[in-house]
């Protein structure tokens, strides 16, 4: 019973591990997995947390501060002061040595300070909040890049698997044809040359099979990398390429349709940067205004020769309140130069936004053109595939009935394989063009 339980646990663990290794990913799950495990997204999230900490740190500048202190001093030698001796009946011009104070001094104090007015404080606080919004948009931009990269890699895997499947079906058909041809050769219905041509076709496909399967493995490794999935572990994908292909077949898009720049996250980031530059100029200009701070302090001092002798003087109070105003009279044109540089930065940002608009406009137009072309090519490729398949099947029937030659069959077979390859390439091109269009429109 003991060993049986151990064996059961062992096989349960093996089956559990196998189930984990054979977990399949749909496109949605692959994207979700990639977003959860992307290092750049983790860094962007930490940047947002850091922005929150910066806001708190900056806000603390305007919150009143309360400090406390306790100080004890023991004067081994009490300081000596010289005073005119005539104060004590001495001769004019002479000085008498006088000691002021006691041997021990104990002081406790509380000091309260508060920022009453600072022109740049609230402007700076606004800048900190804008910086946080900028970081949030950068996080969304990073998520968009992960979604885009994983989607393209996932489609590559689906297309590669479709290529493998088509090749396997073609090999199975040729193996069946070869078996029938060898039987017909033995019966004397066809020549050996006809059988050799079929065998050559089969050998060619079998040689190509290794290359196609290798490409599928490379595509899978790229998907693992984009997802952050362990490269050394197996991965399986599931998805209906035909349904994805059908969803990409929308009506022809209008190339001249207006572009909504705000759909692109990098455009929002650029405009947020422009807003930050304007706030920075306002903050620097506010630096010309005076800064007003208030303060209050209360202390108690105990001065005695014997610190524990209650017959000597007790605690002596001291309370102070006040206001301090500070302002710059002349800073050597330092702030003026900083404002000038901030204005230049703002102008550069405006130019960069204008250039980004042109870039987005061109990218969207080209993506629309490429999509329309890919859509046309995919329709033509499907028509050619249907026609090539029909020709191949007709030629196969004629050959089986002895009224067609092996040369015709080989040519029809070659045309059919070429049409299959062109069709799968057209499918990939359409899916790729659709993905690029969605990215250009800011919808991915």
CSV table of C-alpha atoms in Angstrom, one decimal:
chain,number,residue,atom,x,y,z
A,1,UNK,CA,0.0,0.0,0.0
A,2,UNK,CA,2.9,2.3,0.9
A,3,UNK,CA,4.7,1.8,-2.4
A,4,UNK,CA,1.4,1.9,-4.3
A,5,UNK,CA,0.6,5.4,-2.8
A,6,UNK,CA,4.1,6.6,-3.7
A,7,UNK,CA,3.7,5.3,-7.3
A,8,UNK,CA,0.3,7.0,-7.6
A,9,UNK,CA,1.7,10.3,-6.4
A,10,UNK,CA,4.7,10.0,-8.8
A,11,UNK,CA,2.4,9.4,-11.8
A,12,UNK,CA,0.0,12.2,-10.7
A,13,UNK,CA,3.0,14.6,-10.6
A,14,UNK,CA,4.2,13.4,-14.0
A,15,UNK,CA,0.7,13.8,-15.5
A,16,UNK,CA,0.3,17.2,-13.9
A,17,UNK,CA,3.7,18.4,-15.3
A,18,UNK,CA,2.8,17.0,-18.7
A,19,UNK,CA,-0.5,18.9,-18.6
A,20,UNK,CA,1.3,22.1,-17.7
A,21,UNK,CA,3.8,21.6,-20.6
A,22,UNK,CA,1.0,20.9,-23.1
A,23,UNK,CA,-1.0,24.0,-22.1
A,24,UNK,CA,-2.4,25.6,-25.3
A,25,UNK,CA,-2.5,29.4,-25.9
A,26,UNK,CA,-5.2,31.2,-27.8
A,27,UNK,CA,-4.3,34.6,-29.2
A,28,UNK,CA,-6.0,36.3,-26.3
A,29,UNK,CA,-4.3,34.2,-23.7
A,30,UNK,CA,-0.9,34.6,-25.4
A,31,UNK,CA,-1.3,38.4,-25.3
A,32,UNK,CA,-2.4,38.3,-21.7
A,33,UNK,CA,0.5,36.1,-20.8
A,34,UNK,CA,3.0,38.4,-22.5
A,35,UNK,CA,1.6,41.5,-20.8
A,36,UNK,CA,1.9,39.8,-17.4
A,37,UNK,CA,5.5,38.8,-17.8
A,38,UNK,CA,7.0,41.6,-19.9
A,39,UNK,CA,10.0,43.2,-18.1
A,40,UNK,CA,9.5,46.6,-19.7
A,41,UNK,CA,5.9,46.7,-18.4
A,42,UNK,CA,7.2,45.9,-14.9
A,43,UNK,CA,9.7,48.8,-15.2
A,44,UNK,CA,6.9,51.1,-16.4
A,45,UNK,CA,4.8,50.1,-13.4
A,46,UNK,CA,7.7,50.9,-11.1
A,47,UNK,CA,8.0,54.3,-12.8
A,48,UNK,CA,4.4,55.0,-11.9
A,49,UNK,CA,5.0,54.0,-8.3
A,50,UNK,CA,8.1,56.3,-8.3
A,51,UNK,CA,6.0,59.2,-9.7
A,52,UNK,CA,3.5,58.7,-6.8
A,53,UNK,CA,6.4,58.9,-4.3
A,54,UNK,CA,7.7,62.0,-6.0
A,55,UNK,CA,4.3,63.7,-5.7
A,56,UNK,CA,4.2,62.8,-2.0
A,57,UNK,CA,7.8,64.1,-1.6
A,58,UNK,CA,7.0,67.3,-3.4
A,59,UNK,CA,3.7,67.8,-1.5
A,60,UNK,CA,5.6,67.4,1.8
A,61,UNK,CA,7.4,70.7,1.0
A,62,UNK,CA,4.2,72.6,1.6
A,63,UNK,CA,3.1,70.8,4.8
A,64,UNK,CA,4.0,72.5,8.1
A,65,UNK,CA,7.1,71.0,9.8
A,66,UNK,CA,7.5,70.5,13.5
A,67,UNK,CA,11.0,69.8,15.0
A,68,UNK,CA,12.1,69.2,18.5
A,69,UNK,CA,15.5,69.4,20.2
A,70,UNK,CA,17.0,68.8,23.6
A,71,UNK,CA,20.5,70.1,24.4
A,72,UNK,CA,22.6,69.8,27.5
A,73,UNK,CA,25.8,71.8,28.1
A,74,UNK,CA,28.3,71.5,31.0
A,75,UNK,CA,30.7,74.4,31.2
A,76,UNK,CA,33.9,73.2,32.8
A,77,UNK,CA,35.2,76.7,32.7
A,78,UNK,CA,32.5,79.4,32.6
A,79,UNK,CA,33.3,81.9,29.9
A,80,UNK,CA,34.9,85.1,31.2
A,81,UNK,CA,33.9,88.6,30.0
A,82,UNK,CA,35.8,91.9,30.4
A,83,UNK,CA,33.7,94.9,31.6
A,84,UNK,CA,34.9,98.4,32.5
A,85,UNK,CA,36.1,98.3,36.1
A,86,UNK,CA,34.6,101.7,36.9
A,87,UNK,CA,31.2,100.0,36.9
A,88,UNK,CA,32.3,98.4,40.2
A,89,UNK,CA,34.1,101.5,41.6
A,90,UNK,CA,37.4,100.8,39.8
A,91,UNK,CA,39.7,103.2,37.9
A,92,UNK,CA,38.6,104.4,34.4
A,93,UNK,CA,40.4,102.5,31.6
A,94,UNK,CA,40.7,99.3,33.7
A,95,UNK,CA,38.7,96.1,33.1
A,96,UNK,CA,37.3,93.6,35.5
A,97,UNK,CA,36.9,89.9,34.8
A,98,UNK,CA,33.3,88.8,35.2
A,99,UNK,CA,31.7,85.3,34.6
A,100,UNK,CA,28.1,85.1,33.4
A,101,UNK,CA,26.1,81.9,33.5
A,102,UNK,CA,26.2,78.6,35.4
A,103,UNK,CA,28.1,75.4,35.0
A,104,UNK,CA,25.1,73.5,33.6
A,105,UNK,CA,22.6,74.4,30.9
A,106,UNK,CA,19.6,72.2,29.8
A,107,UNK,CA,17.4,73.4,27.0
A,108,UNK,CA,14.3,71.8,25.4
A,109,UNK,CA,12.7,73.4,22.3
A,110,UNK,CA,10.0,73.0,19.7
A,111,UNK,CA,10.0,74.8,16.4
A,112,UNK,CA,7.1,75.0,13.9
A,113,UNK,CA,7.7,76.2,10.3
A,114,UNK,CA,5.2,76.5,7.5
A,115,UNK,CA,5.3,77.6,3.9
A,116,UNK,CA,2.8,80.5,3.6
A,117,UNK,CA,3.3,81.4,-0.1
A,118,UNK,CA,5.5,80.1,-2.9
A,119,UNK,CA,4.5,81.0,-6.5
A,120,UNK,CA,6.2,77.9,-7.9
A,121,UNK,CA,4.9,75.4,-5.4
A,122,UNK,CA,1.5,74.6,-6.8
A,123,UNK,CA,2.8,74.9,-10.4
A,124,UNK,CA,5.4,72.3,-9.5
A,125,UNK,CA,2.8,70.1,-8.0
A,126,UNK,CA,0.8,70.2,-11.2
A,127,UNK,CA,4.0,69.3,-13.1
A,128,UNK,CA,4.4,66.2,-10.9
A,129,UNK,CA,0.9,65.1,-11.6
A,130,UNK,CA,1.4,65.6,-15.3
A,131,UNK,CA,4.6,63.5,-15.1
A,132,UNK,CA,2.6,60.7,-13.5
A,133,UNK,CA,0.0,60.9,-16.3
A,134,UNK,CA,2.9,60.7,-18.8
A,135,UNK,CA,4.2,57.6,-17.2
A,136,UNK,CA,0.7,56.0,-17.3
A,137,UNK,CA,0.5,56.6,-21.0
A,138,UNK,CA,4.0,55.2,-21.5
A,139,UNK,CA,2.7,52.0,-19.7
A,140,UNK,CA,-0.2,51.8,-22.2
A,141,UNK,CA,2.2,52.4,-25.1
A,142,UNK,CA,4.4,49.5,-23.8
A,143,UNK,CA,1.3,47.2,-23.5
A,144,UNK,CA,0.4,48.1,-27.1
A,145,UNK,CA,3.9,47.1,-28.3
A,146,UNK,CA,3.7,43.8,-26.4
A,147,UNK,CA,0.2,43.1,-27.9
A,148,UNK,CA,1.4,44.0,-31.4
A,149,UNK,CA,4.6,41.8,-31.1
A,150,UNK,CA,2.8,38.8,-29.6
A,151,UNK,CA,0.0,39.0,-32.2
A,152,UNK,CA,2.4,39.0,-35.1
A,153,UNK,CA,4.4,36.2,-33.7
A,154,UNK,CA,1.3,34.2,-32.9
A,155,UNK,CA,0.0,34.6,-36.5
A,156,UNK,CA,3.4,33.4,-37.7
A,157,UNK,CA,3.0,30.2,-35.7
A,158,UNK,CA,-0.5,29.6,-37.1
A,159,UNK,CA,0.6,30.1,-40.7
A,160,UNK,CA,3.7,27.9,-40.1
A,161,UNK,CA,1.5,25.2,-38.7
A,162,UNK,CA,-0.8,25.5,-41.6
A,163,UNK,CA,2.1,25.1,-44.0
A,164,UNK,CA,3.1,21.9,-42.1
A,165,UNK,CA,-0.4,20.6,-42.3
A,166,UNK,CA,-0.7,21.2,-46.0
A,167,UNK,CA,2.6,19.6,-46.7
A,168,UNK,CA,1.6,16.5,-44.6
A,169,UNK,CA,-1.6,16.2,-46.5
A,170,UNK,CA,0.2,16.5,-49.9
A,171,UNK,CA,2.7,13.8,-48.8
A,172,UNK,CA,-0.2,11.5,-47.8
A,173,UNK,CA,-1.9,12.0,-51.1
A,174,UNK,CA,1.3,11.3,-53.0
A,175,UNK,CA,2.1,8.2,-51.0
A,176,UNK,CA,-1.4,6.9,-51.9
A,177,UNK,CA,-0.8,7.9,-55.6
A,178,UNK,CA,2.5,6.1,-55.5
A,179,UNK,CA,1.0,3.0,-54.1
A,180,UNK,CA,-1.7,3.0,-56.8
A,181,UNK,CA,0.9,3.7,-59.5
A,182,UNK,CA,3.1,0.8,-58.4
A,183,UNK,CA,0.1,-1.5,-58.5
A,184,UNK,CA,-0.7,-0.2,-62.1
A,185,UNK,CA,2.9,-0.7,-63.1
A,186,UNK,CA,2.8,-4.3,-62.0
A,187,UNK,CA,-0.5,-4.7,-63.9
A,188,UNK,CA,1.2,-3.2,-67.0
A,189,UNK,CA,-1.1,-0.2,-67.3
A,190,UNK,CA,1.6,2.5,-66.9
A,191,UNK,CA,5.3,2.8,-67.5
A,192,UNK,CA,8.1,2.8,-64.9
A,193,UNK,CA,8.8,6.4,-65.9
A,194,UNK,CA,5.4,7.5,-64.6
A,195,UNK,CA,6.1,5.8,-61.3
A,196,UNK,CA,9.5,7.4,-61.0
A,197,UNK,CA,8.0,10.9,-61.6
A,198,UNK,CA,5.6,10.4,-58.7
A,199,UNK,CA,8.4,9.0,-56.5
A,200,UNK,CA,10.5,12.1,-57.4
A,201,UNK,CA,7.6,14.4,-56.4
A,202,UNK,CA,7.2,12.6,-53.1
A,203,UNK,CA,10.9,12.8,-52.4
A,204,UNK,CA,10.9,16.5,-53.1
A,205,UNK,CA,8.1,17.1,-50.7
A,206,UNK,CA,9.7,14.9,-48.0
A,207,UNK,CA,12.9,16.9,-48.3
A,208,UNK,CA,11.0,20.1,-48.0
A,209,UNK,CA,9.1,18.8,-44.9
A,210,UNK,CA,12.2,19.2,-42.7
A,211,UNK,CA,12.7,22.8,-43.7
A,212,UNK,CA,9.0,23.7,-43.2
A,213,UNK,CA,8.9,22.0,-39.7
A,214,UNK,CA,12.2,23.9,-38.8
A,215,UNK,CA,10.5,27.2,-39.8
A,216,UNK,CA,7.6,26.3,-37.5
A,217,UNK,CA,10.0,25.7,-34.6
A,218,UNK,CA,11.7,29.0,-35.3
A,219,UNK,CA,8.3,30.8,-35.3
A,220,UNK,CA,7.4,29.1,-32.0
A,221,UNK,CA,10.6,30.2,-30.4
A,222,UNK,CA,10.0,33.8,-31.5
A,223,UNK,CA,6.5,33.6,-30.0
A,224,UNK,CA,8.0,32.4,-26.7
A,225,UNK,CA,10.5,35.3,-26.7
A,226,UNK,CA,7.8,37.9,-27.3
A,227,UNK,CA,5.5,36.3,-24.6
A,228,UNK,CA,8.3,36.0,-22.1
A,229,UNK,CA,7.7,32.2,-22.1
A,230,UNK,CA,10.6,29.9,-21.2
A,231,UNK,CA,12.4,29.1,-24.5
A,232,UNK,CA,13.4,25.6,-23.4
A,233,UNK,CA,9.8,24.6,-22.7
A,234,UNK,CA,7.3,23.4,-25.3
A,235,UNK,CA,4.4,25.6,-26.3
A,236,UNK,CA,1.2,24.9,-28.2
A,237,UNK,CA,-1.1,27.4,-29.9
A,238,UNK,CA,-4.7,26.9,-30.8
A,239,UNK,CA,-6.7,29.0,-33.1
A,240,UNK,CA,-8.7,28.8,-36.3
A,241,UNK,CA,-6.7,30.5,-39.0
A,242,UNK,CA,-9.7,30.6,-41.3
A,243,UNK,CA,-11.8,32.5,-38.7
A,244,UNK,CA,-9.0,35.0,-38.1
A,245,UNK,CA,-8.6,35.3,-41.8
A,246,UNK,CA,-12.3,35.9,-42.2
A,247,UNK,CA,-12.4,38.6,-39.5
A,248,UNK,CA,-9.6,40.4,-41.4
A,249,UNK,CA,-11.8,40.5,-44.6
A,250,UNK,CA,-13.6,43.7,-44.1
A,251,UNK,CA,-14.8,46.1,-46.7
A,252,UNK,CA,-12.1,48.0,-48.6
A,253,UNK,CA,-10.9,50.9,-46.5
A,254,UNK,CA,-10.8,54.5,-47.7
A,255,UNK,CA,-7.3,55.7,-48.1
A,256,UNK,CA,-8.3,59.4,-47.9
A,257,UNK,CA,-10.3,59.0,-44.7
A,258,UNK,CA,-9.2,61.5,-42.0
A,259,UNK,CA,-6.8,60.2,-39.3
A,260,UNK,CA,-7.6,60.5,-35.7
A,261,UNK,CA,-4.1,61.2,-34.2
A,262,UNK,CA,-5.4,61.0,-30.6
A,263,UNK,CA,-6.0,57.2,-31.1
A,264,UNK,CA,-2.2,56.8,-31.1
A,265,UNK,CA,-0.7,56.6,-27.7
A,266,UNK,CA,2.6,58.2,-28.7
A,267,UNK,CA,0.7,61.2,-29.9
A,268,UNK,CA,-1.0,61.5,-26.5
A,269,UNK,CA,2.5,61.2,-24.9
A,270,UNK,CA,3.9,63.9,-27.1
A,271,UNK,CA,1.1,66.3,-26.2
A,272,UNK,CA,1.5,65.5,-22.6
A,273,UNK,CA,5.1,66.4,-22.9
A,274,UNK,CA,4.1,69.8,-24.5
A,275,UNK,CA,1.8,70.5,-21.6
A,276,UNK,CA,4.7,69.7,-19.2
A,277,UNK,CA,7.0,72.1,-21.0
A,278,UNK,CA,4.4,74.9,-20.6
A,279,UNK,CA,4.1,74.1,-16.9
A,280,UNK,CA,7.8,74.2,-16.6
A,281,UNK,CA,7.9,77.8,-18.1
A,282,UNK,CA,5.2,78.8,-15.6
A,283,UNK,CA,7.2,77.3,-12.7
A,284,UNK,CA,10.3,79.2,-13.7
A,285,UNK,CA,8.4,82.5,-14.0
A,286,UNK,CA,6.8,82.0,-10.6
A,287,UNK,CA,10.3,82.0,-9.2
A,288,UNK,CA,10.4,85.8,-9.5
A,289,UNK,CA,7.7,86.0,-6.8
A,290,UNK,CA,8.8,86.2,-3.2
A,291,UNK,CA,8.6,83.2,-0.9
A,292,UNK,CA,6.8,83.7,2.5
A,293,UNK,CA,7.3,81.3,5.4
A,294,UNK,CA,6.1,81.5,9.0
A,295,UNK,CA,7.8,80.1,12.0
A,296,UNK,CA,7.2,79.7,15.8
A,297,UNK,CA,9.4,78.3,18.5
A,298,UNK,CA,9.0,77.7,22.2
A,299,UNK,CA,11.9,76.7,24.5
A,300,UNK,CA,12.5,76.1,28.2
A,301,UNK,CA,16.0,76.5,29.6
A,302,UNK,CA,17.3,75.3,32.9
A,303,UNK,CA,20.6,77.0,34.1
A,304,UNK,CA,22.1,75.8,37.3
A,305,UNK,CA,25.5,75.2,38.9
A,306,UNK,CA,24.0,72.0,40.4
A,307,UNK,CA,21.5,70.7,37.9
A,308,UNK,CA,19.5,68.9,40.7
A,309,UNK,CA,19.4,71.8,43.2
A,310,UNK,CA,15.8,73.0,43.3
A,311,UNK,CA,16.9,76.1,45.3
A,312,UNK,CA,18.5,77.6,42.2
A,313,UNK,CA,16.6,79.2,39.3
A,314,UNK,CA,13.9,77.1,37.6
A,315,UNK,CA,13.0,76.7,33.9
A,316,UNK,CA,13.3,79.9,31.9
A,317,UNK,CA,10.8,80.2,29.0
A,318,UNK,CA,11.4,81.7,25.6
A,319,UNK,CA,8.7,82.0,22.8
A,320,UNK,CA,9.2,83.4,19.4
A,321,UNK,CA,6.9,83.8,16.4
A,322,UNK,CA,7.7,85.4,13.1
A,323,UNK,CA,7.4,85.6,9.3
A,324,UNK,CA,10.2,85.4,6.8
A,325,UNK,CA,10.0,86.8,3.2
A,326,UNK,CA,12.8,86.1,0.8
A,327,UNK,CA,13.2,87.1,-2.9
A,328,UNK,CA,15.8,87.4,-5.5
A,329,UNK,CA,17.0,90.8,-6.4
A,330,UNK,CA,19.5,89.8,-9.1
A,331,UNK,CA,20.5,86.2,-10.0
A,332,UNK,CA,22.9,87.0,-12.8
A,333,UNK,CA,20.3,86.3,-15.5
A,334,UNK,CA,20.2,82.6,-14.4
A,335,UNK,CA,16.4,82.3,-14.3
A,336,UNK,CA,16.1,84.2,-17.5
A,337,UNK,CA,18.4,81.8,-19.3
A,338,UNK,CA,16.4,78.8,-17.9
A,339,UNK,CA,13.1,80.3,-19.1
A,340,UNK,CA,14.7,80.8,-22.5
A,341,UNK,CA,15.9,77.2,-22.7
A,342,UNK,CA,12.4,76.0,-21.6
A,343,UNK,CA,10.8,78.0,-24.4
A,344,UNK,CA,13.2,76.5,-26.9
A,345,UNK,CA,12.3,73.0,-25.6
A,346,UNK,CA,8.7,73.9,-26.0
A,347,UNK,CA,9.2,74.9,-29.6
A,348,UNK,CA,11.1,71.7,-30.3
A,349,UNK,CA,8.3,69.7,-28.9
A,350,UNK,CA,5.8,71.5,-31.1
A,351,UNK,CA,7.9,70.7,-34.2
A,352,UNK,CA,8.2,67.1,-33.1
A,353,UNK,CA,4.4,66.8,-32.7
A,354,UNK,CA,3.9,68.3,-36.2
A,355,UNK,CA,6.4,65.8,-37.6
A,356,UNK,CA,4.7,63.0,-35.7
A,357,UNK,CA,1.4,64.0,-37.3
A,358,UNK,CA,2.9,63.7,-40.7
A,359,UNK,CA,4.5,60.4,-39.8
A,360,UNK,CA,1.1,59.0,-38.5
A,361,UNK,CA,-0.6,60.3,-41.6
A,362,UNK,CA,1.8,58.5,-43.9
A,363,UNK,CA,1.8,55.3,-41.9
A,364,UNK,CA,-2.0,55.1,-41.9
A,365,UNK,CA,-2.3,55.8,-45.6
A,366,UNK,CA,0.4,53.2,-46.5
A,367,UNK,CA,-1.2,50.7,-44.1
A,368,UNK,CA,-4.6,51.2,-45.8
A,369,UNK,CA,-3.1,50.8,-49.3
A,370,UNK,CA,-1.2,47.7,-48.2
A,371,UNK,CA,-4.3,46.2,-46.7
A,372,UNK,CA,-6.4,46.8,-49.8
A,373,UNK,CA,-3.7,45.3,-52.0
A,374,UNK,CA,-3.4,42.3,-49.6
A,375,UNK,CA,-7.1,41.8,-49.7
A,376,UNK,CA,-7.1,41.8,-53.5
A,377,UNK,CA,-4.2,39.4,-53.6
A,378,UNK,CA,-5.8,37.0,-51.1
A,379,UNK,CA,-9.0,36.8,-53.2
A,380,UNK,CA,-7.0,36.2,-56.4
A,381,UNK,CA,-4.9,33.6,-54.6
A,382,UNK,CA,-8.0,31.7,-53.4
A,383,UNK,CA,-9.4,31.7,-56.9
A,384,UNK,CA,-6.1,30.4,-58.3
A,385,UNK,CA,-6.0,27.7,-55.7
A,386,UNK,CA,-9.5,26.5,-56.5
A,387,UNK,CA,-8.7,26.5,-60.2
A,388,UNK,CA,-5.4,24.7,-59.7
A,389,UNK,CA,-7.0,22.1,-57.4
A,390,UNK,CA,-9.7,21.5,-60.0
A,391,UNK,CA,-7.1,21.1,-62.7
A,392,UNK,CA,-5.0,18.7,-60.6
A,393,UNK,CA,-8.0,16.6,-59.7
A,394,UNK,CA,-9.1,16.4,-63.3
A,395,UNK,CA,-5.6,15.5,-64.4
A,396,UNK,CA,-5.4,12.9,-61.7
A,397,UNK,CA,-8.6,11.2,-62.9
A,398,UNK,CA,-7.4,11.3,-66.5
A,399,UNK,CA,-4.1,9.7,-65.5
A,400,UNK,CA,-5.8,7.0,-63.4
A,401,UNK,CA,-8.0,6.2,-66.4
A,402,UNK,CA,-5.0,6.0,-68.7
A,403,UNK,CA,-5.9,8.9,-70.9
A,404,UNK,CA,-3.5,11.4,-69.4
A,405,UNK,CA,0.3,11.5,-69.2
A,406,UNK,CA,2.5,11.6,-66.1
A,407,UNK,CA,4.0,14.8,-67.5
A,408,UNK,CA,0.6,16.5,-67.4
A,409,UNK,CA,0.0,15.2,-63.9
A,410,UNK,CA,3.4,16.4,-62.7
A,411,UNK,CA,2.8,19.8,-64.1
A,412,UNK,CA,-0.7,20.1,-62.6
A,413,UNK,CA,0.7,18.8,-59.3
A,414,UNK,CA,3.4,21.4,-59.4
A,415,UNK,CA,0.9,24.2,-60.2
A,416,UNK,CA,-1.3,23.0,-57.4
A,417,UNK,CA,1.5,23.1,-54.8
A,418,UNK,CA,2.6,26.5,-56.1
A,419,UNK,CA,-1.0,27.8,-55.7
A,420,UNK,CA,-1.1,26.4,-52.2
A,421,UNK,CA,2.1,28.2,-51.3
A,422,UNK,CA,0.9,31.4,-52.9
A,423,UNK,CA,-2.4,31.2,-51.0
A,424,UNK,CA,-0.9,30.7,-47.6
A,425,UNK,CA,1.5,33.5,-48.3
A,426,UNK,CA,-1.5,35.7,-49.3
A,427,UNK,CA,-3.3,34.8,-46.1
A,428,UNK,CA,-0.3,35.7,-44.0
A,429,UNK,CA,0.2,39.0,-46.0
A,430,UNK,CA,-3.5,39.9,-45.4
A,431,UNK,CA,-3.3,39.1,-41.7
A,432,UNK,CA,0.0,41.0,-41.4
A,433,UNK,CA,-1.5,44.0,-43.3
A,434,UNK,CA,-4.6,44.0,-41.1
A,435,UNK,CA,-2.4,43.9,-37.9
A,436,UNK,CA,-0.3,46.8,-39.3
A,437,UNK,CA,-3.4,48.8,-40.1
A,438,UNK,CA,-4.9,48.3,-36.6
A,439,UNK,CA,-1.6,49.4,-35.1
A,440,UNK,CA,-1.4,52.4,-37.4
A,441,UNK,CA,-4.9,53.4,-36.4
A,442,UNK,CA,-4.1,52.9,-32.7
A,443,UNK,CA,-6.7,50.1,-32.2
A,444,UNK,CA,-4.4,47.2,-31.4
